[in-house]
Amino acid sequence: MSSTPSRALVRLNPWRLLLQLLCVVLCLPFVTLLLSWAVPQWSLWQHLSEHVLWDYISTTLLLGFGVGIGSLTLGGAAAWCIARYRFVGHGVLSWLLLLPLAMPAYIIAYTYTGMLDVAGPVQAALRNLTGWQLGGYWFPDIRSLSGAVIMLSLVLYPYVYLLARNAFADQAASLAEVSRSLGLSQWQTFWRVTVPLARPALLAGTALAMMEAFADYGTVQYFGLNTFTTGIFRTWFGMGNTWGAAQLSSLLGVFVLLLLLWERHSRRHLTVYQSRATGRKVAPLVLSGWRGVGVACLCALLPAVGFLIPAVQLASWVWQSHQQWQWQDFTTLALNSVMLALASAMLIVTLALALAYGRRLFATKVYRAQLQLTVLGYALPGTVLAVGALLPLGMADRGINHIWRYVTGDTVGLVLSGTLFALILVYTVRFITVAFHNVDTGLNRITPDMDRAARSLGHGPLSVLRRIHLPLLRNSVLAALLLVFVDVLKELPATLILRPFNFNTLAVKAYELASDERLTQAALPALTIVLVGLVPVVLLTRAMKPSKENR
């Protein structure tokens, strides 16, 4: 039996080379950003350093750390309440707290701006009740850095909640009992035992929220904030300096990768303590009376503010503006978005399956290192990846046209950078992480003994994948397909940069209408994205039910 897998691997060497070539292609944006420094833009950097660079750095860091603190506070508190207490409405609230995941940050920013602005319903009602006149009272400005932090925190706290909830619920009761027997109070036990054990989950969720904040473009651009993402757009489209935009993108990528390394470093040192928390779990405390109602109201406040209120306002605007919409145009937008997202998701999941299965077959250090770099795309903003991809694709287009002109005397136009090819490539680089981890987790649940048994019967690796692995991976593949589909549907900055002329999606249309202050008309594409985004939330809720029943 030992010789059969060996011969199979020898036959599959061309496939291994193909997978390694795929890794190289998917790493192309990273390499381009690094090579951009070979073309220094001294005049640009002098201008940036004198006028806006510090503003880019300080605003980006303040936004990222502000959202990290906000998401940690909201998500950690909600996770603690759901994991350690039982109260009225506990079962419903445990999944309602996930609803803000379906609300893209730029959409909630548009919605609350329309609600809280001078002409919005909140200030109008305030003036009607008090008799105050415009300019005669103070009202907080939502279009500010603090407003952006609040908006992003309201939709990103579920990252912390998802991870911290299980971390709090799975801790052994003996650890708290031992600490109390040593004289620690309940408050001291919480800070010295419970929180340190949950720190890996808390930090991982916080890091994810911060990376999303660094990657945001729609919210910060709409609020008029100077961050790296808005600076990249201005440098590219305002100044026409593509290499300068690439260098700015690489700096933002450094911030994000440093954050990722910090999170992994912290998790490496702390997960060993979490993994030894075995035995009897902590029994949840039943809260009754006003305490139970109070905790339930506090938990309900998060999904109400982060999802229900914006969704109701969007539905109201859709009703108000439904006669202004050209439904044929909306149908075209919806078809463009769905077909693009579906095609991208199918391609990405297929490639992720090939890469994950390749790692199962080829356990070489080189391939594993290539894979680790390939699946870093989700950590980088769509703006950064778009810049990193468009530069080499543009050079490739110029080369293709030069050759074609030499052969035929004519040109073929933008074959790569001006078509959906560039957009789907960036989607693949950014979202293959999501698909890869889902598929790879499913593959790891399949014992290698099944592979060896099938190969001993004469089946090659591709036959094993088709007849054994794919049926067993059906749920993992479908989950990956759905998650990538929704991520592509919501993606805004990469689509803004790379979409072909006269090609629009729901996300781009909502952004364009909101930028023109036509918020009521932007509600229809925005609400459509939100409703589609509910699907993975339902999927997550169903996935969490078994663990809930077990407890």
Coordinates of C-alpha atoms in Angstrom, one line a residue:
M1 CA 0.0 0.0 0.0
S2 CA 2.9 2.4 0.6
S3 CA 3.9 2.5 -3.0
T4 CA 0.5 3.4 -4.4
P5 CA 0.2 6.9 -2.9
S6 CA 3.8 7.5 -3.9
R7 CA 3.1 6.7 -7.6
A8 CA 0.0 8.8 -7.5
L9 CA 1.9 11.8 -6.2
V10 CA 4.5 11.4 -8.9
R11 CA 1.8 11.3 -11.5
L12 CA 0.2 14.4 -10.0
N13 CA 3.4 16.5 -10.0
P14 CA 2.1 18.6 -13.0
W15 CA -1.0 19.3 -10.9
R16 CA 1.2 20.4 -8.0
L17 CA 3.1 22.8 -10.3
L18 CA -0.3 24.1 -11.5
L19 CA -1.4 24.8 -8.0
Q20 CA 1.8 26.5 -7.2
L21 CA 1.4 28.7 -10.3
L22 CA -2.1 29.5 -9.1
C23 CA -0.6 30.6 -5.7
V24 CA 1.8 32.8 -7.6
V25 CA -1.0 34.5 -9.6
L26 CA -3.1 35.1 -6.5
C27 CA 0.0 36.6 -4.8
L28 CA 0.5 39.0 -7.7
P29 CA -1.1 42.1 -6.0
F30 CA 1.1 41.7 -3.0
V31 CA 4.2 41.5 -5.1
T32 CA 3.1 44.5 -7.2
L33 CA 2.7 46.7 -4.1
L34 CA 6.2 45.8 -2.9
L35 CA 7.7 46.4 -6.3
S36 CA 6.0 49.8 -6.5
W37 CA 8.7 51.2 -4.2
A38 CA 11.2 50.6 -7.0
V39 CA 9.6 53.7 -8.7
P40 CA 9.9 56.3 -5.9
Q41 CA 7.5 59.2 -6.1
W42 CA 9.5 61.8 -4.3
S43 CA 7.4 64.9 -5.2
L44 CA 4.2 63.1 -4.2
W45 CA 5.5 62.0 -0.8
Q46 CA 6.8 65.5 -0.2
H47 CA 3.3 66.9 -0.9
L48 CA 1.7 64.2 1.2
S49 CA 4.0 64.6 4.2
E50 CA 3.5 68.4 4.2
H51 CA -0.2 68.3 4.0
V52 CA -2.2 65.1 4.5
L53 CA 0.0 62.1 5.4
W54 CA -0.2 62.6 9.2
D55 CA -4.0 63.1 8.8
Y56 CA -4.2 59.8 6.9
I57 CA -2.2 57.9 9.6
S58 CA -3.8 59.5 12.7
T59 CA -7.4 59.2 11.4
T60 CA -6.9 55.6 10.2
L61 CA -5.4 54.5 13.5
L62 CA -8.0 56.4 15.6
L63 CA -10.8 54.8 13.5
G64 CA -9.3 51.4 13.8
F65 CA -8.6 51.4 17.5
G66 CA -11.9 53.2 18.2
V67 CA -13.8 50.5 16.4
G68 CA -11.7 47.9 18.1
I69 CA -12.6 49.2 21.6
G70 CA -16.3 49.7 20.6
S71 CA -16.6 46.2 19.1
L72 CA -14.8 44.7 22.1
T73 CA -17.0 46.4 24.6
L74 CA -20.3 45.7 22.8
G75 CA -19.5 42.2 21.6
G76 CA -17.8 41.1 24.8
A77 CA -20.6 42.4 27.1
A78 CA -23.3 40.7 24.8
A79 CA -21.3 37.4 24.8
W80 CA -21.0 37.5 28.6
C81 CA -24.7 38.0 29.1
I82 CA -25.7 35.3 26.6
A83 CA -23.2 32.8 27.8
R84 CA -23.4 33.2 31.6
Y85 CA -27.1 34.2 32.2
R86 CA -30.6 33.0 31.3
F87 CA -33.3 35.5 31.1
V88 CA -36.5 36.3 29.3
G89 CA -36.0 36.2 25.5
H90 CA -32.6 34.6 25.9
G91 CA -33.0 32.2 23.0
V92 CA -34.3 34.8 20.5
L93 CA -31.7 37.4 21.5
S94 CA -28.8 34.9 21.1
W95 CA -29.4 35.0 17.3
L96 CA -30.8 38.5 17.0
L97 CA -27.4 39.8 18.2
L98 CA -26.0 38.4 14.9
L99 CA -28.3 40.4 12.6
P100 CA -26.0 43.5 12.3
L101 CA -23.6 41.2 10.3
A102 CA -26.1 41.5 7.4
M103 CA -25.9 45.3 7.5
P104 CA -22.9 46.7 5.5
A105 CA -21.2 49.6 7.3
Y106 CA -21.7 52.1 4.4
I107 CA -25.4 51.3 4.3
I108 CA -26.0 51.9 8.1
A109 CA -24.0 55.1 7.7
Y110 CA -26.3 56.4 4.9
T111 CA -29.3 55.4 6.9
Y112 CA -28.5 57.1 10.1
T113 CA -27.2 60.2 8.3
G114 CA -30.7 60.5 6.7
M115 CA -32.4 59.9 10.0
L116 CA -30.2 62.2 12.2
D117 CA -29.4 65.0 9.7
V118 CA -30.9 68.5 9.9
A119 CA -33.7 67.6 7.6
G120 CA -34.1 64.1 9.0
P121 CA -37.1 62.9 11.0
V122 CA -35.3 63.0 14.4
Q123 CA -34.3 66.6 14.3
A124 CA -37.6 67.6 12.6
A125 CA -39.6 65.9 15.4
L126 CA -37.3 67.6 18.0
R127 CA -38.1 71.0 16.5
N128 CA -41.8 70.3 16.4
L129 CA -41.9 69.2 20.0
T130 CA -39.7 72.1 21.4
G131 CA -40.4 74.9 19.0
W132 CA -36.6 75.3 18.5
Q133 CA -35.4 76.9 15.2
L134 CA -32.6 75.8 13.0
G135 CA -29.3 76.8 14.4
G136 CA -30.8 77.5 17.8
Y137 CA -29.8 74.2 19.4
W138 CA -26.9 71.8 19.4
F139 CA -27.1 68.3 18.0
P140 CA -24.3 65.8 17.6
D141 CA -22.8 65.6 14.1
I142 CA -22.9 62.1 12.8
R143 CA -20.6 62.9 9.9
S144 CA -17.5 62.8 12.1
L145 CA -14.8 60.5 13.3
S146 CA -16.8 59.5 16.4
G147 CA -19.9 59.0 14.2
A148 CA -17.9 56.6 11.9
V149 CA -16.6 54.7 15.0
I150 CA -20.1 54.2 16.3
M151 CA -21.5 53.2 12.9
L152 CA -18.7 50.6 12.3
S153 CA -18.9 49.3 15.9
L154 CA -22.6 48.7 15.6
V155 CA -22.2 46.3 12.6
L156 CA -18.8 44.8 13.5
Y157 CA -19.3 43.8 17.2
P158 CA -20.8 40.4 16.1
Y159 CA -17.2 39.3 15.2
V160 CA -16.3 39.6 18.9
Y161 CA -19.7 38.2 20.1
L162 CA -19.4 35.1 18.0
L163 CA -16.0 34.1 19.2
A164 CA -16.3 35.3 22.8
R165 CA -19.6 33.6 23.4
N166 CA -18.2 30.1 23.1
A167 CA -15.1 31.1 24.9
F168 CA -17.1 32.2 28.0
A169 CA -19.5 29.3 27.8
D170 CA -16.9 26.6 27.5
Q171 CA -14.8 27.5 30.5
A172 CA -14.6 24.9 33.3
A173 CA -16.5 25.6 36.4
S174 CA -13.6 24.3 38.5
L175 CA -11.4 27.2 37.6
A176 CA -13.8 29.8 39.0
E177 CA -14.4 27.6 42.1
V178 CA -10.7 27.2 42.8
S179 CA -10.2 31.0 42.5
R180 CA -13.0 31.7 44.9
S181 CA -11.6 29.2 47.3
L182 CA -8.3 31.1 47.3
G183 CA -10.1 34.2 48.5
L184 CA -10.7 36.0 45.2
S185 CA -14.0 37.9 45.0
Q186 CA -16.4 37.4 42.1
W187 CA -15.1 40.6 40.4
Q188 CA -11.5 39.5 40.9
T189 CA -12.3 36.1 39.5
F190 CA -13.8 37.7 36.4
W191 CA -10.7 39.9 35.7
R192 CA -8.0 37.4 36.7
V193 CA -9.4 34.1 35.5
T194 CA -12.4 34.4 33.2
V195 CA -11.2 37.3 31.0
P196 CA -7.6 36.0 30.5
L197 CA -9.0 32.6 29.4
A198 CA -11.2 34.3 26.9
R199 CA -8.6 36.7 25.7
P200 CA -7.6 34.8 22.5
A201 CA -11.2 34.9 21.3
L202 CA -11.7 38.5 22.4
L203 CA -8.5 39.6 20.7
A204 CA -9.2 37.6 17.5
G205 CA -12.7 39.2 17.2
T206 CA -11.3 42.6 17.9
A207 CA -8.6 42.2 15.3
L208 CA -11.2 41.2 12.7
A209 CA -13.3 44.3 13.5
M210 CA -10.2 46.6 13.3
M211 CA -9.2 45.1 9.9
E212 CA -12.7 45.8 8.6
A213 CA -12.4 49.3 9.9
F214 CA -9.1 49.8 8.1
A215 CA -10.6 48.5 4.9
D216 CA -13.7 50.6 5.0
Y217 CA -14.2 53.2 2.2
G218 CA -17.9 53.9 1.8
T219 CA -18.5 55.1 5.4
V220 CA -15.3 57.3 5.7
Q221 CA -15.7 58.8 2.2
Y222 CA -19.4 59.7 2.9
F223 CA -18.4 61.2 6.3
G224 CA -15.6 63.2 4.7
L225 CA -12.8 61.6 6.7
N226 CA -9.1 61.5 5.6
T227 CA -8.0 57.9 5.9
F228 CA -5.7 55.7 3.8
T229 CA -8.6 54.3 1.7
T230 CA -9.8 57.8 0.7
G231 CA -6.2 58.9 0.2
I232 CA -5.6 56.1 -2.2
F233 CA -8.6 57.0 -4.3
R234 CA -7.6 60.7 -4.3
T235 CA -4.0 59.9 -5.3
W236 CA -5.1 57.6 -8.1
F237 CA -8.1 59.4 -9.6
G238 CA -7.4 62.9 -8.4
M239 CA -3.7 63.1 -9.0
G240 CA -3.4 60.4 -11.6
N241 CA -0.5 58.8 -9.8
T242 CA -0.9 55.1 -9.9
W243 CA 2.5 54.2 -8.4
G244 CA 1.9 56.7 -5.6
A245 CA -1.5 55.0 -4.9
A246 CA 0.3 51.6 -4.9
Q247 CA 2.8 52.9 -2.3
L248 CA 0.0 54.3 -0.1
S249 CA -1.8 51.0 -0.4
S250 CA 1.3 49.1 0.7
L251 CA 1.6 51.3 3.8
L252 CA -2.0 50.5 4.7
G253 CA -1.3 46.8 4.0
V254 CA 1.6 47.0 6.5
F255 CA -0.7 48.3 9.2
V256 CA -3.2 45.5 8.6
L257 CA -0.5 42.8 8.5
L258 CA 1.1 44.1 11.7
L259 CA -2.4 43.9 13.3
L260 CA -2.8 40.3 12.1
L261 CA 0.7 39.3 13.4
W262 CA -0.2 40.9 16.8
E263 CA -3.4 38.9 17.0
R264 CA -1.7 35.6 16.0
H265 CA 1.1 36.2 18.5
S266 CA -1.3 36.9 21.3
R267 CA -3.4 33.8 20.4
R268 CA -0.4 31.6 20.3
H269 CA 0.6 32.4 23.8
L270 CA -2.9 32.1 25.3
T271 CA -4.8 29.3 23.6
V272 CA -3.0 26.6 25.6
Y273 CA -4.8 27.8 28.8
Q274 CA -8.1 27.8 27.0
S275 CA -7.7 24.4 25.7
R276 CA -7.2 22.9 29.1
A277 CA -10.5 24.2 30.4
T278 CA -12.1 20.7 30.5
G279 CA -14.7 19.1 32.7
R280 CA -18.0 20.5 34.1
K281 CA -18.9 23.8 32.5
V282 CA -20.1 26.9 34.3
A283 CA -23.9 26.7 35.0
P284 CA -25.7 29.8 33.7
L285 CA -27.3 32.0 36.3
V286 CA -31.0 32.5 35.9
L287 CA -32.1 36.1 36.2
S288 CA -35.7 36.9 37.0
G289 CA -37.7 40.0 37.7
W290 CA -36.3 43.4 36.9
R291 CA -32.7 42.1 36.5
G292 CA -33.7 39.7 33.8
V293 CA -35.8 42.3 32.0
G294 CA -32.9 44.9 32.3
V295 CA -30.3 42.5 30.8
A296 CA -32.7 41.5 28.0
C297 CA -33.3 45.2 27.2
L298 CA -29.6 45.9 27.1
C299 CA -29.0 42.9 24.8
A300 CA -31.9 43.8 22.6
L301 CA -30.6 47.4 22.2
L302 CA -27.7 46.2 20.0
P303 CA -29.7 44.4 17.2
A304 CA -32.3 47.1 17.4
V305 CA -29.9 50.0 16.8
G306 CA -27.5 48.0 14.5
F307 CA -30.1 46.3 12.3
L308 CA -33.9 46.7 13.0
I309 CA -34.1 50.5 13.1
P310 CA -32.0 51.0 9.9
A311 CA -33.8 48.2 8.1
V312 CA -37.2 49.7 9.0
Q313 CA -36.0 53.1 7.8
L314 CA -34.8 51.7 4.5
A315 CA -38.1 49.9 4.0
S316 CA -39.9 53.2 4.6
W317 CA -37.7 55.0 2.1
V318 CA -38.3 52.2 -0.4
W319 CA -42.0 52.7 0.0
Q320 CA -41.7 56.5 -0.4
S321 CA -39.5 56.3 -3.6
H322 CA -40.9 53.2 -5.3
Q323 CA -42.6 55.3 -8.0
Q324 CA -39.3 57.1 -8.8
W325 CA -37.5 53.9 -9.6
Q326 CA -37.1 52.5 -13.1
W327 CA -37.7 48.9 -12.3
Q328 CA -36.0 47.7 -15.5
D329 CA -32.9 49.5 -14.3
F330 CA -33.2 47.8 -10.9
T331 CA -33.6 44.4 -12.6
T332 CA -30.4 45.0 -14.6
L333 CA -28.6 46.0 -11.4
A334 CA -29.8 43.0 -9.6
L335 CA -28.9 40.6 -12.4
N336 CA -25.5 42.2 -12.8
S337 CA -24.9 41.8 -9.0
V338 CA -26.2 38.3 -8.7
M339 CA -24.5 36.9 -11.8
L340 CA -21.2 38.5 -10.9
A341 CA -21.4 37.3 -7.3
L342 CA -22.5 33.8 -8.4
A343 CA -19.8 33.4 -11.0
S344 CA -17.1 34.7 -8.6
A345 CA -18.3 32.5 -5.8
M346 CA -18.3 29.3 -8.0
L347 CA -14.8 30.1 -9.2
I348 CA -13.4 31.0 -5.8
V349 CA -14.9 27.9 -4.1
T350 CA -13.5 25.7 -6.9
L351 CA -10.0 27.1 -6.6
A352 CA -10.2 26.9 -2.8
L353 CA -11.1 23.2 -3.0
A354 CA -8.2 22.6 -5.3
L355 CA -5.8 24.4 -3.0
A356 CA -7.1 22.7 0.1
Y357 CA -6.9 19.3 -1.5
G358 CA -3.5 20.1 -2.8
R359 CA -2.3 20.6 0.7
R360 CA -3.8 17.3 1.7
L361 CA -1.8 15.6 -1.1
F362 CA 1.4 17.6 -1.1
A363 CA 2.8 18.3 2.4
T364 CA 5.8 20.2 1.2
K365 CA 7.0 23.2 3.1
V366 CA 7.2 25.3 -0.1
Y367 CA 3.6 24.7 -0.9
R368 CA 2.4 25.3 2.6
A369 CA 4.3 28.6 2.7
Q370 CA 2.8 29.6 -0.6
L371 CA -0.7 28.8 0.7
Q372 CA -0.2 30.9 3.9
L373 CA 0.7 33.9 1.7
T374 CA -2.2 33.2 -0.7
V375 CA -4.9 33.2 2.0
L376 CA -3.8 36.5 3.4
G377 CA -6.0 38.4 0.9
Y378 CA -9.0 38.8 3.3
A379 CA -6.8 40.7 5.7
L380 CA -6.1 43.4 3.1
P381 CA -8.7 46.0 2.0
G382 CA -10.3 45.7 -1.4
T383 CA -8.8 49.1 -2.3
V384 CA -5.3 47.8 -1.7
L385 CA -5.8 44.6 -3.7
A386 CA -7.4 46.6 -6.6
V387 CA -4.4 48.8 -6.9
G388 CA -2.1 45.9 -6.7
A389 CA -3.9 44.0 -9.4
L390 CA -4.6 46.8 -11.8
L391 CA -1.0 47.9 -12.3
P392 CA 0.3 44.5 -13.7
L393 CA -2.9 43.9 -15.6
G394 CA -2.6 47.3 -17.3
M395 CA 1.0 46.6 -18.3
A396 CA -0.1 43.2 -19.6
D397 CA -2.8 44.9 -21.7
R398 CA -0.2 47.3 -23.2
G399 CA 1.9 44.3 -24.1
I400 CA -1.0 42.5 -25.7
N401 CA -2.0 45.5 -27.7
H402 CA 1.6 46.1 -28.8
I403 CA 1.9 42.5 -30.1
W404 CA -1.5 42.6 -31.7
R405 CA -0.8 45.9 -33.4
Y406 CA 2.5 44.5 -34.7
V407 CA 0.7 41.4 -36.1
T408 CA -2.5 42.9 -37.4
G409 CA -2.0 46.7 -37.4
D410 CA -5.0 47.1 -35.0
T411 CA -5.6 47.1 -31.2
V412 CA -7.8 44.9 -29.1
G413 CA -8.4 47.4 -26.2
L414 CA -8.3 46.6 -22.5
V415 CA -8.5 42.8 -22.5
L416 CA -7.6 42.3 -18.8
S417 CA -7.8 45.5 -16.9
G418 CA -10.9 46.9 -18.5
T419 CA -13.1 43.8 -18.2
L420 CA -14.7 41.7 -15.5
F421 CA -11.5 39.6 -15.4
A422 CA -9.7 42.2 -13.2
L423 CA -12.7 42.4 -10.8
I424 CA -13.1 38.7 -10.5
L425 CA -9.3 38.3 -9.9
V426 CA -9.4 40.7 -7.0
Y427 CA -12.5 39.1 -5.6
T428 CA -10.7 35.8 -5.8
V429 CA -7.6 37.1 -4.0
R430 CA -9.7 38.8 -1.3
F431 CA -12.3 36.1 -0.6
I432 CA -10.5 32.9 -1.2
T433 CA -9.6 32.9 2.5
V434 CA -13.3 32.5 3.4
A435 CA -13.8 29.6 1.0
F436 CA -10.5 27.9 1.8
H437 CA -11.0 27.8 5.6
N438 CA -14.5 26.4 5.2
V439 CA -13.4 23.7 2.7
D440 CA -10.1 22.9 4.6
T441 CA -12.0 22.5 7.9
G442 CA -14.3 20.0 6.2
L443 CA -11.4 18.1 4.6
N444 CA -9.7 17.9 8.0
R445 CA -12.7 16.0 9.4
I446 CA -12.2 13.2 6.8
T447 CA -9.8 10.6 8.0
P448 CA -6.8 9.9 5.7
D449 CA -7.5 6.2 6.1
M450 CA -10.4 6.7 3.7
D451 CA -7.9 8.0 1.1
R452 CA -5.5 5.2 1.6
A453 CA -8.3 2.6 1.4
A454 CA -9.6 4.1 -1.9
R455 CA -6.2 4.3 -3.4
S456 CA -5.5 0.7 -2.5
L457 CA -8.5 -0.2 -4.6
G458 CA -7.0 1.5 -7.6
H459 CA -8.6 5.0 -7.4
G460 CA -6.4 8.0 -8.1
P461 CA -6.5 11.2 -6.1
L462 CA -9.0 12.9 -8.4
S463 CA -11.3 9.9 -8.3
V464 CA -11.1 9.9 -4.5
L465 CA -12.0 13.6 -4.5
R466 CA -15.0 13.1 -6.8
R467 CA -16.4 9.9 -5.2
I468 CA -15.6 10.3 -1.5
H469 CA -14.6 13.8 -0.5
L470 CA -17.1 15.9 -2.5
P471 CA -20.2 14.1 -1.1
L472 CA -18.8 14.5 2.4
L473 CA -17.9 18.1 1.8
R474 CA -21.3 19.1 0.4
N475 CA -22.3 21.2 3.5
S476 CA -18.8 22.9 3.7
V477 CA -18.8 23.7 0.0
L478 CA -22.3 25.1 0.1
A479 CA -21.5 27.2 3.2
A480 CA -18.4 28.6 1.5
L481 CA -20.3 29.3 -1.7
L482 CA -23.0 31.2 0.2
L483 CA -20.6 33.2 2.3
V484 CA -18.4 34.2 -0.7
F485 CA -21.6 35.1 -2.7
V486 CA -22.7 37.6 0.0
D487 CA -19.2 39.0 0.5
V488 CA -18.9 39.7 -3.2
L489 CA -22.4 41.2 -3.4
K490 CA -21.5 43.7 -0.6
E491 CA -17.9 44.6 -1.7
L492 CA -17.7 48.3 -2.6
P493 CA -14.2 49.8 -3.0
A494 CA -12.7 47.1 -5.4
T495 CA -15.9 47.2 -7.5
L496 CA -15.7 51.0 -7.7
I497 CA -12.2 50.9 -9.0
L498 CA -12.3 47.9 -11.3
R499 CA -15.8 47.6 -12.8
P500 CA -16.0 48.0 -16.5
F501 CA -17.6 51.1 -18.1
N502 CA -21.4 51.0 -18.0
F503 CA -21.4 48.1 -15.6
N504 CA -23.1 48.8 -12.2
T505 CA -23.9 46.7 -9.2
L506 CA -26.3 47.2 -6.3
A507 CA -23.5 48.3 -4.0
V508 CA -22.1 50.8 -6.5
K509 CA -25.5 52.2 -7.2
A510 CA -26.4 52.6 -3.5
Y511 CA -23.0 54.4 -3.1
E512 CA -23.6 56.7 -6.1
L513 CA -27.1 57.7 -5.0
A514 CA -26.1 58.3 -1.4
S515 CA -23.2 60.4 -2.5
D516 CA -25.6 62.5 -4.4
E517 CA -27.7 62.8 -1.2
R518 CA -30.5 60.9 -2.9
L519 CA -30.9 58.6 0.2
T520 CA -34.5 57.6 -0.4
Q521 CA -33.6 56.3 -3.9
A522 CA -30.5 54.6 -2.5
A523 CA -32.7 52.6 -0.1
L524 CA -33.9 50.0 -2.6
P525 CA -30.4 48.6 -3.7
A526 CA -29.3 49.0 -0.1
L527 CA -32.2 47.1 1.4
T528 CA -31.7 44.4 -1.3
I529 CA -28.1 43.9 -0.2
V530 CA -29.2 43.7 3.5
L531 CA -31.9 41.1 2.8
V532 CA -29.5 38.9 0.9
G533 CA -27.0 39.4 3.7
L534 CA -29.5 37.8 6.1
V535 CA -28.9 34.4 4.5
P536 CA -25.4 33.7 6.1
V537 CA -26.8 35.0 9.5
V538 CA -29.5 32.3 9.3
L539 CA -26.8 29.8 8.4
L540 CA -24.7 30.9 11.4
T541 CA -27.8 30.6 13.7
R542 CA -28.5 27.1 12.5
A543 CA -24.8 26.1 13.0
M544 CA -24.9 27.4 16.6
K545 CA -28.0 25.4 17.6
P546 CA -26.3 22.0 18.2
S547 CA -23.7 23.6 20.6
K548 CA -26.6 25.3 22.4
E549 CA -28.5 22.1 22.8
N550 CA -25.4 20.3 24.1
R551 CA -25.0 22.9 26.8

